[in-house]
């Protein structure tokens, strides 16, 4: 039975079969001719229009995840390759690690043969957090860089605050290039 616009607008049509006994009903019947049950008009089922599926790359959750992945990837790439890609970057990473009280990053900036073992790292972390826990880097500047193939010398100035006192110091590092990364070529000690 086709649904006409009038029937649809009225919102009610007669069912095709009796809901009590299953007998086919005559159009617009009010009682079943077989069992006598009252025929309850039912709301028409609107014609279905298949909804076009939204491509996954247009869904908000996918877009947010993609942006998050790009941001995290950029930060990891910057940290892993950029932090030791030049002598200046290694010294800058050192100063930032001091400011962030990140002893593991500090240790990783030293040449592999000078990196501390687990016990030395724990001792250095205790010392660093105990003695220098309140240190804050206020300013940092590279003063001079000398590169000779796989070695470099970097002089820098750093202003730090510790326990309410501000000090400005100049210091320097010798660095060595190993497998494309610049490492501090000194013993890891505090």
Short mmCIF file of C-alpha atoms in Angstrom, two decimals:
data_model
loop_
_atom_site.label_atom_id
_atom_site.label_comp_id
_atom_site.label_asym_id
_atom_site.label_seq_id
_atom_site.Cartn_x
_atom_site.Cartn_y
_atom_site.Cartn_z
CA UNK A 1 0.00 0.00 0.00
CA UNK A 2 1.50 3.32 -1.02
CA UNK A 3 1.60 6.20 1.39
CA UNK A 4 0.04 9.28 -0.12
CA UNK A 5 0.96 12.81 0.84
CA UNK A 6 -2.44 13.27 2.46
CA UNK A 7 -2.12 10.10 4.55
CA UNK A 8 1.41 10.98 5.47
CA UNK A 9 0.43 14.52 6.48
CA UNK A 10 -2.39 13.20 8.60
CA UNK A 11 0.23 10.98 10.21
CA UNK A 12 -1.89 7.82 10.35
CA UNK A 13 -2.42 4.82 8.08
CA UNK A 14 -4.03 1.41 8.59
CA UNK A 15 -1.67 -1.52 8.96
CA UNK A 16 -1.61 -4.08 6.13
CA UNK A 17 -2.03 -7.10 8.49
CA UNK A 18 -3.91 -7.56 11.75
CA UNK A 19 -1.56 -7.35 14.70
CA UNK A 20 -3.64 -9.92 16.62
CA UNK A 21 -4.15 -12.74 14.14
CA UNK A 22 -2.06 -11.77 11.10
CA UNK A 23 -4.93 -11.68 8.61
CA UNK A 24 -4.56 -9.28 5.70
CA UNK A 25 -6.73 -6.23 6.33
CA UNK A 26 -8.77 -4.31 3.84
CA UNK A 27 -7.73 -0.74 3.20
CA UNK A 28 -8.99 1.66 5.91
CA UNK A 29 -10.52 -1.23 7.93
CA UNK A 30 -11.40 -0.40 11.53
CA UNK A 31 -11.87 -4.05 12.66
CA UNK A 32 -10.23 -7.28 11.56
CA UNK A 33 -12.68 -9.29 9.41
CA UNK A 34 -11.26 -12.52 10.85
CA UNK A 35 -10.90 -11.99 14.62
CA UNK A 36 -12.72 -8.70 15.13
CA UNK A 37 -9.78 -6.94 16.77
CA UNK A 38 -9.75 -3.17 16.61
CA UNK A 39 -7.30 -1.97 13.99
CA UNK A 40 -5.07 0.67 15.47
CA UNK A 41 -3.87 3.19 12.95
CA UNK A 42 -0.07 3.45 12.88
CA UNK A 43 2.23 6.26 11.99
CA UNK A 44 3.68 5.95 8.52
CA UNK A 45 7.29 5.15 8.12
CA UNK A 46 8.86 8.06 6.33
CA UNK A 47 10.74 7.14 3.21
CA UNK A 48 14.33 6.38 4.01
CA UNK A 49 16.98 8.45 2.40
CA UNK A 50 20.33 6.79 2.70
CA UNK A 51 22.62 9.22 4.46
CA UNK A 52 25.91 9.72 2.76
CA UNK A 53 28.71 8.57 5.01
CA UNK A 54 31.01 11.38 6.10
CA UNK A 55 34.55 10.55 5.05
CA UNK A 56 36.74 9.85 8.10
CA UNK A 57 39.09 12.70 7.28
CA UNK A 58 36.19 15.19 7.68
CA UNK A 59 35.10 14.00 11.13
CA UNK A 60 36.02 16.36 14.00
CA UNK A 61 37.58 13.60 16.13
CA UNK A 62 39.85 12.56 13.26
CA UNK A 63 40.83 16.17 12.61
CA UNK A 64 41.68 16.75 16.28
CA UNK A 65 43.72 13.52 16.45
CA UNK A 66 45.60 14.42 13.27
CA UNK A 67 46.48 17.89 14.61
CA UNK A 68 47.60 16.40 17.94
CA UNK A 69 49.80 13.84 16.17
CA UNK A 70 51.40 16.59 14.07
CA UNK A 71 52.13 18.74 17.13
CA UNK A 72 53.59 15.85 19.15
CA UNK A 73 55.65 14.72 16.13
CA UNK A 74 57.02 18.22 15.66
CA UNK A 75 57.98 18.51 19.34
CA UNK A 76 59.63 15.09 19.39
CA UNK A 77 61.52 15.82 16.20
CA UNK A 78 62.65 19.17 17.54
CA UNK A 79 63.78 17.61 20.81
CA UNK A 80 65.52 14.58 19.34
CA UNK A 81 67.29 16.01 16.34
CA UNK A 82 67.43 19.72 17.08
CA UNK A 83 68.68 19.60 20.64
CA UNK A 84 72.08 18.20 19.63
CA UNK A 85 72.24 19.18 15.97
CA UNK A 86 74.84 21.90 16.58
CA UNK A 87 77.25 22.82 19.38
CA UNK A 88 75.05 25.80 20.27
CA UNK A 89 71.93 23.61 20.43
CA UNK A 90 73.63 21.17 22.81
CA UNK A 91 74.73 23.94 25.17
CA UNK A 92 71.25 25.48 24.99
CA UNK A 93 69.72 22.07 25.79
CA UNK A 94 72.08 21.84 28.78
CA UNK A 95 70.94 25.21 30.14
CA UNK A 96 67.26 24.32 29.62
CA UNK A 97 67.77 20.97 31.37
CA UNK A 98 69.32 22.78 34.35
CA UNK A 99 66.38 25.19 34.41
CA UNK A 100 63.90 22.29 34.21
CA UNK A 101 65.85 20.25 36.79
CA UNK A 102 65.99 17.38 34.28
CA UNK A 103 69.04 15.36 35.29
CA UNK A 104 68.41 12.61 32.74
CA UNK A 105 68.53 15.07 29.86
CA UNK A 106 71.65 16.64 31.35
CA UNK A 107 73.36 13.26 31.46
CA UNK A 108 72.34 12.42 27.89
CA UNK A 109 74.13 15.54 26.61
CA UNK A 110 77.53 14.20 27.67
CA UNK A 111 79.50 12.01 25.28
CA UNK A 112 78.53 8.34 25.56
CA UNK A 113 81.83 7.42 27.24
CA UNK A 114 81.26 10.13 29.89
CA UNK A 115 77.62 9.41 30.68
CA UNK A 116 76.98 8.31 34.26
CA UNK A 117 75.88 4.84 35.27
CA UNK A 118 72.63 4.36 37.20
CA UNK A 119 74.20 4.91 40.65
CA UNK A 120 76.04 8.06 39.55
CA UNK A 121 72.86 9.37 37.97
CA UNK A 122 70.88 8.82 41.18
CA UNK A 123 73.57 10.57 43.25
CA UNK A 124 73.68 13.48 40.82
CA UNK A 125 69.89 13.75 40.89
CA UNK A 126 69.83 13.84 44.70
CA UNK A 127 72.56 16.49 44.75
CA UNK A 128 70.97 18.50 41.99
CA UNK A 129 67.50 18.52 43.50
CA UNK A 130 68.81 19.03 47.05
CA UNK A 131 71.42 21.72 46.48
CA UNK A 132 70.18 23.37 43.31
CA UNK A 133 66.45 22.74 43.58
CA UNK A 134 65.64 26.45 43.65
CA UNK A 135 67.82 27.42 40.70
CA UNK A 136 66.15 29.43 37.95
CA UNK A 137 67.75 30.44 34.66
CA UNK A 138 66.85 34.06 33.93
CA UNK A 139 68.91 34.69 30.81
CA UNK A 140 71.23 32.81 28.49
CA UNK A 141 73.44 33.86 25.59
CA UNK A 142 75.99 32.11 23.38
CA UNK A 143 79.08 34.34 23.24
CA UNK A 144 81.46 32.48 20.93
CA UNK A 145 81.58 29.23 18.97
CA UNK A 146 84.66 27.68 17.42
CA UNK A 147 84.20 24.54 15.31
CA UNK A 148 87.03 22.41 13.96
CA UNK A 149 85.59 19.41 12.08
CA UNK A 150 84.26 17.11 14.85
CA UNK A 151 85.20 19.25 17.84
CA UNK A 152 83.88 22.56 19.06
CA UNK A 153 84.34 25.06 21.84
CA UNK A 154 81.35 27.13 23.03
CA UNK A 155 81.53 30.08 25.40
CA UNK A 156 78.28 31.27 26.94
CA UNK A 157 76.86 33.64 29.52
CA UNK A 158 74.09 32.61 31.88
CA UNK A 159 72.20 34.54 34.54
CA UNK A 160 70.71 32.42 37.30
CA UNK A 161 68.78 33.02 40.50
CA UNK A 162 69.42 30.77 43.48
CA UNK A 163 67.92 31.33 46.92
CA UNK A 164 67.04 34.94 46.10
CA UNK A 165 70.47 35.88 44.73
CA UNK A 166 71.08 36.56 41.05
CA UNK A 167 74.45 35.74 39.52
CA UNK A 168 75.77 36.13 36.01
CA UNK A 169 78.56 33.81 34.92
CA UNK A 170 80.43 33.04 31.75
CA UNK A 171 81.40 29.45 31.14
CA UNK A 172 82.46 27.22 28.28
CA UNK A 173 82.14 23.68 27.00
CA UNK A 174 84.25 21.55 24.71
CA UNK A 175 82.05 19.43 22.48
CA UNK A 176 82.58 16.45 20.23
CA UNK A 177 80.53 15.30 17.25
CA UNK A 178 79.57 11.61 17.29
CA UNK A 179 77.21 10.12 14.68
CA UNK A 180 75.96 13.57 13.67
CA UNK A 181 75.19 14.76 17.23
CA UNK A 182 77.18 17.19 19.36
CA UNK A 183 78.00 16.01 22.90
CA UNK A 184 79.67 17.72 25.83
CA UNK A 185 83.20 16.29 25.92
CA UNK A 186 83.79 16.31 29.65
CA UNK A 187 83.20 14.12 32.69
CA UNK A 188 79.69 14.14 34.08
CA UNK A 189 80.20 15.49 37.58
CA UNK A 190 78.57 17.87 40.03
#
